[in-house]
mmCIF file of C-alpha atoms in Angstrom:
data_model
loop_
_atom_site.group_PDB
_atom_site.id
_atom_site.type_symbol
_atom_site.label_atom_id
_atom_site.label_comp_id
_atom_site.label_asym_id
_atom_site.label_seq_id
_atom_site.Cartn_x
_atom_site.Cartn_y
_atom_site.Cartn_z
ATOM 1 C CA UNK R 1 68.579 -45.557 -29.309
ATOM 2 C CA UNK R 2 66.487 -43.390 -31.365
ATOM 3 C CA UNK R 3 68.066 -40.463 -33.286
ATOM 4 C CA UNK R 4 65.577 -37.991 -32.785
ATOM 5 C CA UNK R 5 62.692 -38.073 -30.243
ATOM 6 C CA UNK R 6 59.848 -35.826 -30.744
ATOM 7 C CA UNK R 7 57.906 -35.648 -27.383
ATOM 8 C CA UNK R 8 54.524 -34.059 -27.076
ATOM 9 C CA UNK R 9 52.882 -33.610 -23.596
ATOM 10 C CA UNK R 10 49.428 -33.776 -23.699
ATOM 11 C CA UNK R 11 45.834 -33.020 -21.676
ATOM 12 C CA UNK R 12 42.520 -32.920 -23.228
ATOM 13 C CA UNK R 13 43.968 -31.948 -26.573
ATOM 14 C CA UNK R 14 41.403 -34.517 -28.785
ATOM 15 C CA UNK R 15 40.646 -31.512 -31.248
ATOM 16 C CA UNK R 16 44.107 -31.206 -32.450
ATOM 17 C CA UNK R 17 46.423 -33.922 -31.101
ATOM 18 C CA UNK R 18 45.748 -35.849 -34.308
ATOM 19 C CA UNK R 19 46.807 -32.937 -36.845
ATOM 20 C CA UNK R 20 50.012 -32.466 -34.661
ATOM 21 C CA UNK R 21 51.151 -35.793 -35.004
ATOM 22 C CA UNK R 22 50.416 -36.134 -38.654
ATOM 23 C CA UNK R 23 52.426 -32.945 -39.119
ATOM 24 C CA UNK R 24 55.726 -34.113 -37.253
ATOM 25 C CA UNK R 25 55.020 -37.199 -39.101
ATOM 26 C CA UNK R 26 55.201 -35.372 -42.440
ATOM 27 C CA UNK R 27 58.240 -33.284 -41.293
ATOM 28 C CA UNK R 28 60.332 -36.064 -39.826
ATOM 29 C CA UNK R 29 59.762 -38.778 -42.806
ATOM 30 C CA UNK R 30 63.399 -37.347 -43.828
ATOM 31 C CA UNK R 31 64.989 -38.295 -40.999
ATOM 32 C CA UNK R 32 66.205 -41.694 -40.130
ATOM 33 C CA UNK R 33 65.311 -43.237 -36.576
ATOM 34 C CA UNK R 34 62.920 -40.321 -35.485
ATOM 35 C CA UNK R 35 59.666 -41.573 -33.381
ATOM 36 C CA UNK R 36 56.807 -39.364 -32.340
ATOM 37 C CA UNK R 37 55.464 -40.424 -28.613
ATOM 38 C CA UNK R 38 52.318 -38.616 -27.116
ATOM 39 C CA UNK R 39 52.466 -38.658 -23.157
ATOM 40 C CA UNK R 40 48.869 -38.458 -22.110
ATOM 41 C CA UNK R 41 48.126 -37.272 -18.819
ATOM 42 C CA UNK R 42 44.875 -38.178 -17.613
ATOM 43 C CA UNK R 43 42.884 -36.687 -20.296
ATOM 44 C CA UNK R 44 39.590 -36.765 -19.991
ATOM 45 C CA UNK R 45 38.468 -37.321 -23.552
ATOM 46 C CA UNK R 46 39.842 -39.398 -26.713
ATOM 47 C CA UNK R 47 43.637 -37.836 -27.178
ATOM 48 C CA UNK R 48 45.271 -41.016 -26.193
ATOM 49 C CA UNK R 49 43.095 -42.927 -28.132
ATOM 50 C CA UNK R 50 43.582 -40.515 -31.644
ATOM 51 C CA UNK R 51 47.024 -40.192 -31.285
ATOM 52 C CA UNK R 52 47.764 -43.482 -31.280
ATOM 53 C CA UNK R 53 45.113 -43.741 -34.310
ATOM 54 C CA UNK R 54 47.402 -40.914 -35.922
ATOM 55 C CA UNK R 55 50.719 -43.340 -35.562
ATOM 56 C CA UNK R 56 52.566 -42.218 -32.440
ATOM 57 C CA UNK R 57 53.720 -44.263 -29.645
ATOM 58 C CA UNK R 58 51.265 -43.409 -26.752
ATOM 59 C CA UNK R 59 52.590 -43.277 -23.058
ATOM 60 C CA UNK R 60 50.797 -41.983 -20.151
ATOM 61 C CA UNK R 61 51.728 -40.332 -17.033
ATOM 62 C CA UNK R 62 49.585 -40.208 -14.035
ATOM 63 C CA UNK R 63 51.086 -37.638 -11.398
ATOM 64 C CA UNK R 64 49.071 -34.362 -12.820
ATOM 65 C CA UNK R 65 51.584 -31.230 -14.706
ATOM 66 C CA UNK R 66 53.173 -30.839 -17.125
ATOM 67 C CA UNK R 67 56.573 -30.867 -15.095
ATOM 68 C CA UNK R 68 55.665 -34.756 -14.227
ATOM 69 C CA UNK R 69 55.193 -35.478 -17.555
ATOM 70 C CA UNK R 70 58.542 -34.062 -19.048
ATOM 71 C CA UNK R 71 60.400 -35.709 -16.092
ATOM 72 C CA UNK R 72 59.011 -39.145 -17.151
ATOM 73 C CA UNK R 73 59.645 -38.318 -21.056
ATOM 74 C CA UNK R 74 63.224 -37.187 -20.098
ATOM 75 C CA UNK R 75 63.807 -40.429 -17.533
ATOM 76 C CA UNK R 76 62.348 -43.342 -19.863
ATOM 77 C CA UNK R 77 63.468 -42.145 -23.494
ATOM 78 C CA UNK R 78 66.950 -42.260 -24.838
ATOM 79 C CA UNK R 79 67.654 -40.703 -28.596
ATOM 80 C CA UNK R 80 70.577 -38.563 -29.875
ATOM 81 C CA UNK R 81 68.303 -35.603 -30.200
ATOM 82 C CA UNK R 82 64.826 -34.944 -28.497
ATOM 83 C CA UNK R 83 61.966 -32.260 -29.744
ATOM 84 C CA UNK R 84 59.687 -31.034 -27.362
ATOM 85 C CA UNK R 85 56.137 -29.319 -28.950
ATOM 86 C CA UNK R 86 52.945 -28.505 -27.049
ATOM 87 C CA UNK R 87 50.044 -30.907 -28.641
ATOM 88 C CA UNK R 88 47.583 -27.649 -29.058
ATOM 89 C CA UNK R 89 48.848 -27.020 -32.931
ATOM 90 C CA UNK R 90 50.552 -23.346 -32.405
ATOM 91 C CA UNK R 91 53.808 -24.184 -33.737
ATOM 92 C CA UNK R 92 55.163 -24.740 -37.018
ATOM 93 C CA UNK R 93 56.482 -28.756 -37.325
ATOM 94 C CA UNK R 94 58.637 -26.947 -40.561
ATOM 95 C CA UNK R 95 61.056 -26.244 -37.773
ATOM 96 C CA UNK R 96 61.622 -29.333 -36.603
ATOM 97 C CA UNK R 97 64.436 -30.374 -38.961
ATOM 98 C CA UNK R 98 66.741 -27.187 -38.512
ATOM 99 C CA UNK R 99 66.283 -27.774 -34.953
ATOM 100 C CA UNK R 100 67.549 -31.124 -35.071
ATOM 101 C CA UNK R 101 70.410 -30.231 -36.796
ATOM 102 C CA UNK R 102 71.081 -27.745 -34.554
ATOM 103 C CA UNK R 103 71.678 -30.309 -31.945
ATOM 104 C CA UNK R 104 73.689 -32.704 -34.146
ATOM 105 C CA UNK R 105 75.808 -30.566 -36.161
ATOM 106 C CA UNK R 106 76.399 -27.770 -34.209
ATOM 107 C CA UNK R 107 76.188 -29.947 -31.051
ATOM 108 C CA UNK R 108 73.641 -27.183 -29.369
ATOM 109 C CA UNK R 109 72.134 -28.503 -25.857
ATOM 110 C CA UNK R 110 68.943 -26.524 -26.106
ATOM 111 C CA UNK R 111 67.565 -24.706 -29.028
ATOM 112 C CA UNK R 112 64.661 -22.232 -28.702
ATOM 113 C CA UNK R 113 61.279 -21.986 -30.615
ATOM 114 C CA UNK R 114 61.541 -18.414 -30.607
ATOM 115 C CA UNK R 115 57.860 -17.096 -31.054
ATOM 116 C CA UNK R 116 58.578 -14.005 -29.308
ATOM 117 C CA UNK R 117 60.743 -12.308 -32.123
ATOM 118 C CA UNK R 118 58.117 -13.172 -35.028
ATOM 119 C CA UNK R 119 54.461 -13.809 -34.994
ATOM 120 C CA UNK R 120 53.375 -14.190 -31.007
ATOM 121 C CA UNK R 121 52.300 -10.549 -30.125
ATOM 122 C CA UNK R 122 50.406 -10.304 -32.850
ATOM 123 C CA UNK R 123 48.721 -14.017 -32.861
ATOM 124 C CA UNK R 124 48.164 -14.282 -29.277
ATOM 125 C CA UNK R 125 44.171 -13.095 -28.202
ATOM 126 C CA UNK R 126 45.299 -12.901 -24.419
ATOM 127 C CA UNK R 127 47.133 -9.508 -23.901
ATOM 128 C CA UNK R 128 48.030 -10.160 -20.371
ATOM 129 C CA UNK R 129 50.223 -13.518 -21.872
ATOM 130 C CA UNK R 130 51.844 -10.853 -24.042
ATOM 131 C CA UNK R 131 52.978 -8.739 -21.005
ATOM 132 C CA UNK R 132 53.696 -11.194 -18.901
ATOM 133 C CA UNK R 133 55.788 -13.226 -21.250
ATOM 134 C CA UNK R 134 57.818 -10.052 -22.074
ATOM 135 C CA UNK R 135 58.278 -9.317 -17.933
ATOM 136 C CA UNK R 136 59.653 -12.869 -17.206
ATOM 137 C CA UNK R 137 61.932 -12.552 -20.137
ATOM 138 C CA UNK R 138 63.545 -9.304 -19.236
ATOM 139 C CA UNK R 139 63.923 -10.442 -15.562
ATOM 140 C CA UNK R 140 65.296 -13.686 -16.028
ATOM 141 C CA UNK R 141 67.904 -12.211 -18.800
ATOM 142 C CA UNK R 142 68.740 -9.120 -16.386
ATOM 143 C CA UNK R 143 69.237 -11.249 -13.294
ATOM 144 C CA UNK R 144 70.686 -14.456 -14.793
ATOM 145 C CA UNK R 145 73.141 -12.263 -17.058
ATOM 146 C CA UNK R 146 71.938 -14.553 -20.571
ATOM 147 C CA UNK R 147 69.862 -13.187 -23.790
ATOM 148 C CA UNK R 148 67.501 -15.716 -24.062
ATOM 149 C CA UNK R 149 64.622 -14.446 -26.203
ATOM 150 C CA UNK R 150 61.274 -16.493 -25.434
ATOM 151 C CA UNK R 151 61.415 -17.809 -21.744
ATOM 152 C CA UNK R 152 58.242 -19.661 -21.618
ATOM 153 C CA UNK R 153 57.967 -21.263 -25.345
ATOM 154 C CA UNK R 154 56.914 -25.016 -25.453
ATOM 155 C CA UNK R 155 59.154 -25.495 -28.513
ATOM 156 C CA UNK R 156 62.400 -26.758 -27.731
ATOM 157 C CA UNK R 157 65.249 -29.118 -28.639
ATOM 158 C CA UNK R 158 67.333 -30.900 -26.472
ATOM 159 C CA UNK R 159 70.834 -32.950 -26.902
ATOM 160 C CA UNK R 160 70.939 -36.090 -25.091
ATOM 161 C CA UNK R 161 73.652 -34.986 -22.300
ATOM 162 C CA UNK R 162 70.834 -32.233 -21.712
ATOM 163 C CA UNK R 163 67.707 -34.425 -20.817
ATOM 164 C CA UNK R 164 69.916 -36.943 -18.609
ATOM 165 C CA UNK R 165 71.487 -34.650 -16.624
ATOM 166 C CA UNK R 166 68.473 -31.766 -16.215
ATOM 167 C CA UNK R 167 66.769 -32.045 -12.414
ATOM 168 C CA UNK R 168 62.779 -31.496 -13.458
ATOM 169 C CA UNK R 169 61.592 -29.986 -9.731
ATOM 170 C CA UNK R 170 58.845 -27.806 -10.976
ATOM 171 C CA UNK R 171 55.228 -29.994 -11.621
ATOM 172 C CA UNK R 172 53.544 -26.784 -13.707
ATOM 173 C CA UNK R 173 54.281 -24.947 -16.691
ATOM 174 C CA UNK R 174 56.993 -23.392 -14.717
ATOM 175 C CA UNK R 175 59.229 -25.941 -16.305
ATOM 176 C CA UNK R 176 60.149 -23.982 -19.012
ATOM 177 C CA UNK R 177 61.281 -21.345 -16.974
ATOM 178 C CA UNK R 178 63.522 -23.613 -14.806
ATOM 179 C CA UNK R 179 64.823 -25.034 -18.150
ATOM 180 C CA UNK R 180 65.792 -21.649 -19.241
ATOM 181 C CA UNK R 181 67.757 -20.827 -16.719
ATOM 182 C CA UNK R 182 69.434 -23.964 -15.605
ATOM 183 C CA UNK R 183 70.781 -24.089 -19.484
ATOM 184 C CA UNK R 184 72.483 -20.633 -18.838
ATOM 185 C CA UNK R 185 73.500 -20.994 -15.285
ATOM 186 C CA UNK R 186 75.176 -24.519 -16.267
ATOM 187 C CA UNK R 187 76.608 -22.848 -19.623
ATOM 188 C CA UNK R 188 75.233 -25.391 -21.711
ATOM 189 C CA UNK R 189 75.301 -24.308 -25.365
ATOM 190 C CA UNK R 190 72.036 -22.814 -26.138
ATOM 191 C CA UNK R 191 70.490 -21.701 -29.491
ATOM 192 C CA UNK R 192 67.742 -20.241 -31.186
ATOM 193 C CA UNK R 193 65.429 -20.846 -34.050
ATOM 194 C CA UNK R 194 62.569 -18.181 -34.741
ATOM 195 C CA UNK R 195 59.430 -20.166 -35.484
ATOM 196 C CA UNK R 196 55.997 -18.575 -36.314
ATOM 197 C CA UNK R 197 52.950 -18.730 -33.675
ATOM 198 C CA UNK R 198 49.745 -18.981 -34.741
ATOM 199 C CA UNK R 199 46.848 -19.034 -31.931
ATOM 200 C CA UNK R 200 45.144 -21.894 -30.799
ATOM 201 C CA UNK R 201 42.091 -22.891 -32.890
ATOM 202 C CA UNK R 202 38.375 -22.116 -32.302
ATOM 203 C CA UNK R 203 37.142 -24.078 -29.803
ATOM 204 C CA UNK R 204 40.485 -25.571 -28.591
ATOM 205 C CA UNK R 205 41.167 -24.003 -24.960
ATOM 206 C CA UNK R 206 44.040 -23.160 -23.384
ATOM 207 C CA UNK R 207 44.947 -24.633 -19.595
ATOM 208 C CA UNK R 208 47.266 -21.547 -18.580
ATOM 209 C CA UNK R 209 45.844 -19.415 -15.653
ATOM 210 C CA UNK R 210 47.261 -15.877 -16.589
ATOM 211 C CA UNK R 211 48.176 -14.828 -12.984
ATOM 212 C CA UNK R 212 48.047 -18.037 -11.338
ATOM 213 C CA UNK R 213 50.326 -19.354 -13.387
ATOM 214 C CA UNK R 214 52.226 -16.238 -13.891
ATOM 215 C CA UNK R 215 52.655 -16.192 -10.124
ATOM 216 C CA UNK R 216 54.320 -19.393 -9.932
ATOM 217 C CA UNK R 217 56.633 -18.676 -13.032
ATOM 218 C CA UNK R 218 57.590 -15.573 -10.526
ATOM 219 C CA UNK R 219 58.095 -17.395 -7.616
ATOM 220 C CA UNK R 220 60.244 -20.302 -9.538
ATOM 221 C CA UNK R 221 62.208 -17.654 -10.626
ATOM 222 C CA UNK R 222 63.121 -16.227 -7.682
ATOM 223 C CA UNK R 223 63.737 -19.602 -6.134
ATOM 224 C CA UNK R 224 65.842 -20.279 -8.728
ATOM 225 C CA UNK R 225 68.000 -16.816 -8.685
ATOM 226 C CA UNK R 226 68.557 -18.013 -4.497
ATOM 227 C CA UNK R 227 69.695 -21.463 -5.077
ATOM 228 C CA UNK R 228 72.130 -20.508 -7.996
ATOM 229 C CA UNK R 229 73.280 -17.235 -6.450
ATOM 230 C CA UNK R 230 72.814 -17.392 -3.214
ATOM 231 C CA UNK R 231 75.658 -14.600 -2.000
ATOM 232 C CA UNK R 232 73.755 -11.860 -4.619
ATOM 233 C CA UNK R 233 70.816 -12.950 -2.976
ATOM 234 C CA UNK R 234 71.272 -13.036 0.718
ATOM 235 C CA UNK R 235 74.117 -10.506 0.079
ATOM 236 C CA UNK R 236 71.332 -7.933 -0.984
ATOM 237 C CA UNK R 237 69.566 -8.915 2.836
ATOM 238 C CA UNK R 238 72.598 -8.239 4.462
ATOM 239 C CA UNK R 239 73.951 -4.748 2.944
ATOM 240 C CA UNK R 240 69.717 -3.621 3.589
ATOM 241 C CA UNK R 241 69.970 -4.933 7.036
ATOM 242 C CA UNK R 242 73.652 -2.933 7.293
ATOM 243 C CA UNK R 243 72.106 0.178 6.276
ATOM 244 C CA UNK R 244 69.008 0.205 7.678
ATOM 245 C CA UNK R 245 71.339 -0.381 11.586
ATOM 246 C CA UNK R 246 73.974 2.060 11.179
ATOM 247 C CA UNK R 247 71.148 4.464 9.942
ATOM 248 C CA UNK R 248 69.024 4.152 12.841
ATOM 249 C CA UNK R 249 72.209 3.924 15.372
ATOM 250 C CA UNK R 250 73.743 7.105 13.395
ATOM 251 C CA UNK R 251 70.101 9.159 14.092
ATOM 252 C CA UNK R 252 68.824 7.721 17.220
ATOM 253 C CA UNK R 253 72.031 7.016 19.304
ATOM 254 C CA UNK R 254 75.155 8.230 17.739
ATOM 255 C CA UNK R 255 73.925 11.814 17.338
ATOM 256 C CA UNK R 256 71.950 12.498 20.373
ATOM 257 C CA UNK R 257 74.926 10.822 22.716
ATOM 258 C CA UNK R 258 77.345 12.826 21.192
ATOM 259 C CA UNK R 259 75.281 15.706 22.525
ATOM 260 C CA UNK R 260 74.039 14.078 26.157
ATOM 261 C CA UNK R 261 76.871 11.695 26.946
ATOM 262 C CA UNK R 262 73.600 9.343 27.274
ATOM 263 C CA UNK R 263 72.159 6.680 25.663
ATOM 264 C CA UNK R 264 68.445 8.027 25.809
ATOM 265 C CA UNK R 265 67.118 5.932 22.641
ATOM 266 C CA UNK R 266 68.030 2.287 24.062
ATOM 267 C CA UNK R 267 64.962 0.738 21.975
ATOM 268 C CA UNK R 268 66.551 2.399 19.008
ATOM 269 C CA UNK R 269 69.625 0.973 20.240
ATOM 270 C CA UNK R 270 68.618 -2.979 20.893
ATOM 271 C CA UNK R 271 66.497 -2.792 17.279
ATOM 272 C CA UNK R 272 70.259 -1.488 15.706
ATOM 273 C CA UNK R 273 71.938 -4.955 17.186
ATOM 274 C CA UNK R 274 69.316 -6.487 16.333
ATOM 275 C CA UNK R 275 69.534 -5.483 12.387
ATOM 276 C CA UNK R 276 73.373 -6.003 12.752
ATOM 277 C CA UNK R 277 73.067 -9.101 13.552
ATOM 278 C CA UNK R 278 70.470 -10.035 10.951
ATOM 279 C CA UNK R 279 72.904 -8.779 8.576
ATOM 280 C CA UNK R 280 76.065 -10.505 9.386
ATOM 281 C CA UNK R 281 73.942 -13.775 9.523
ATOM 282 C CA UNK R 282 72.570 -13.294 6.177
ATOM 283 C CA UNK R 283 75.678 -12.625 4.956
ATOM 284 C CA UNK R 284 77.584 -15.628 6.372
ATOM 285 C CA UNK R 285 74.880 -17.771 4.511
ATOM 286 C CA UNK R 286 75.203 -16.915 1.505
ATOM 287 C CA UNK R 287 78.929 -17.099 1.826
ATOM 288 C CA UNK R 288 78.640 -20.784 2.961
ATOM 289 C CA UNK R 289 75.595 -21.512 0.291
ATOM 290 C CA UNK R 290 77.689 -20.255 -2.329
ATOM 291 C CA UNK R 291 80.238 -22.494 -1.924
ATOM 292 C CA UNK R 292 78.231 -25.225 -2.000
ATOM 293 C CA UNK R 293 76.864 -23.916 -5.215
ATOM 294 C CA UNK R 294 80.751 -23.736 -6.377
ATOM 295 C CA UNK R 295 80.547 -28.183 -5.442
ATOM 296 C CA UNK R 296 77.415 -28.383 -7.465
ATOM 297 C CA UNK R 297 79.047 -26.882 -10.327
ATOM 298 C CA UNK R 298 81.816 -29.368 -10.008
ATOM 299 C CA UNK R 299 79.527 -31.996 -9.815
ATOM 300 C CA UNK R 300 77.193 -31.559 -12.239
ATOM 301 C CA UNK R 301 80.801 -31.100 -14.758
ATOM 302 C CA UNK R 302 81.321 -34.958 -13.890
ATOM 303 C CA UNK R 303 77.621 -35.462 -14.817
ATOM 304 C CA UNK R 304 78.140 -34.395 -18.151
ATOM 305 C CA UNK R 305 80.781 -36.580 -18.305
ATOM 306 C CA UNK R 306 78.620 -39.726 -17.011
ATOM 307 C CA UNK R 307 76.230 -39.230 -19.725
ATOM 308 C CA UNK R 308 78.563 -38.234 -22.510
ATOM 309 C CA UNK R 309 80.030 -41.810 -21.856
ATOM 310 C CA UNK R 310 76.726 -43.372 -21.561
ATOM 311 C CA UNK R 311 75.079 -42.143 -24.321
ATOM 312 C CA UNK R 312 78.429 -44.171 -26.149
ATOM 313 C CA UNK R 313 78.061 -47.067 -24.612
ATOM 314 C CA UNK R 314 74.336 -47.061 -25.721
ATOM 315 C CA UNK R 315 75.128 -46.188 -29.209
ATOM 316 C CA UNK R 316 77.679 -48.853 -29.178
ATOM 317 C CA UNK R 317 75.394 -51.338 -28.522
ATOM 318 C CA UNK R 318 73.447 -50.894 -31.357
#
């Protein structure tokens, strides 16, 4: 069992994967049982071959994303502490060691490469990154009640109870998003380190799709916000269904029977039921889904407490 892991995802990176490695090489020469592993997947040109040149341990995955590639890092690795780093040379390896001892001393589950609060708006070339970044952050931190202050950053450090127990669903670079939030909705200790950004270099191009991308980040969220609240959300359905039938049945039948002594809107009427209906439903199911969520909760407690006990049993078989 290594003590600290430093895992770098990579695709088509050949005019910087060598650097990186050389870097966390430099910054982890303190540290005792640290290993640097690339995870290739299915680059098209030499970064397999010059990382391993450079001295990490090369590994490749095959399924396509970057969410397939963290869910293999995460399922085959074990180490006290793991680093996570994009392979495209924007963050600063000089990080690395307060991060780790984040997660060993202060026993943090995530910490954050915080690129937001320092260097990011002002090193990034693509302005719509900039807003976007900045939306996703203040919706996730308004709906998911946390203060986490760079949502999407590829520079992160994980405890070992973390990695074994997260569920990696998303195959994009939606990950970090569903990171994010499952650290906050599970209250796992989360901290932050503010590291400086510095843009890719010439030549070396980026494989985020602005909107495409920034779509799916949107769509994970909300996704996300309905499995982990699910009476907020389908509570929100309900009380709009509630007011949109007792609205219409107030002006379309209430009112002119009270005059007539006649129902003279029955449409009105059967589209009222209909909306009442809709709204108890909706609100029954997130009831009964939030309950469930109050099981998961439970269960993913006793998780912890699987891999807290194997991560001892590993370590005491060393």
């Amino acid at each position: 069992m290594k003590n600290l892991a430093v895992l770098i995802p990579a695709y088509n990176e050949e005019m910087t994967i060598a650097k990186v490695v050389k870097d966390v090489q430099g910054a982890i020469a303190d540290i005792d049982g640290a290993a640097v592993y690339v995870y290739d997947n299915n680059s098209a040109d030499k970064t397999a071959a010059l990382a391993k040149e450079a001295g990490a341990i090369v590994r490749h995955e095959y399924a396509q994303g970057k969410g397939a590639v963290i869910r293999r890092m995460f399922r085959e690795i074990d180490a006290r502490a793991y680093i996570m780093l994009d392979a495209d040379d924007t963050y600063p390896v000089e990080a690395i060691p307060e991060m780790y001892a984040k997660v060993m001393d202060r026993q943090a589950d995530m910490v954050v490469g915080d690129r937001l609060s320092s260097t990011y708006f002002e090193q990034n070339k693509r302005p719509f990154h900039n807003v976007g970044n900045s939306m996703v952050r203040a919706m996730i931190n308004h709906l998911f009640k946390t203060d986490i202050r760079d949502i999407l950053t590829g520079y992160r450090a994980f405890s070992y109870r973390f990695v074994k127990t997260f569920p990696v669903l998303s195959r994009g670079f939606e990950i970090e998003t569903e990171m994010s939030i499952h650290a906050t909705e599970k209250n796992l200790l989360v901290d932050t380190v503010v590291v400086n950004y510095r843009d890719r270099p010439d030549g070396s191009v980026s494989k985020l799709n602005t909107f495409g991308d920034g779509l799916k980040v949107v769509k994970t969220v909300i996704n996300l916000y309905r499995g982990y609240h699910p009476f907020a959300f389908y509570g929100s359905f309900s009380l709009l269904a509630l007011l949109a039938a007792t609205i219409l049945f107030v002006l379309r039948v209430g009112i002119p029977y009270a005059q007539t002594h006649l129902v003279d809107n029955m449409p009105s009427l059967v589209v009222a039921m209909i909306l009442f209906v809709g709204a108890l439903i909706a609100f029954f199911s997130g009831s009964i889904l939030n309950a469930i969520q109050t099981n998961d909760k439970r269960s993913f407690e006793l998780a912890l407490i699987r891999a807290a006990d194997r991560q001892k049993d590993l370590e005491n078989a060393e």
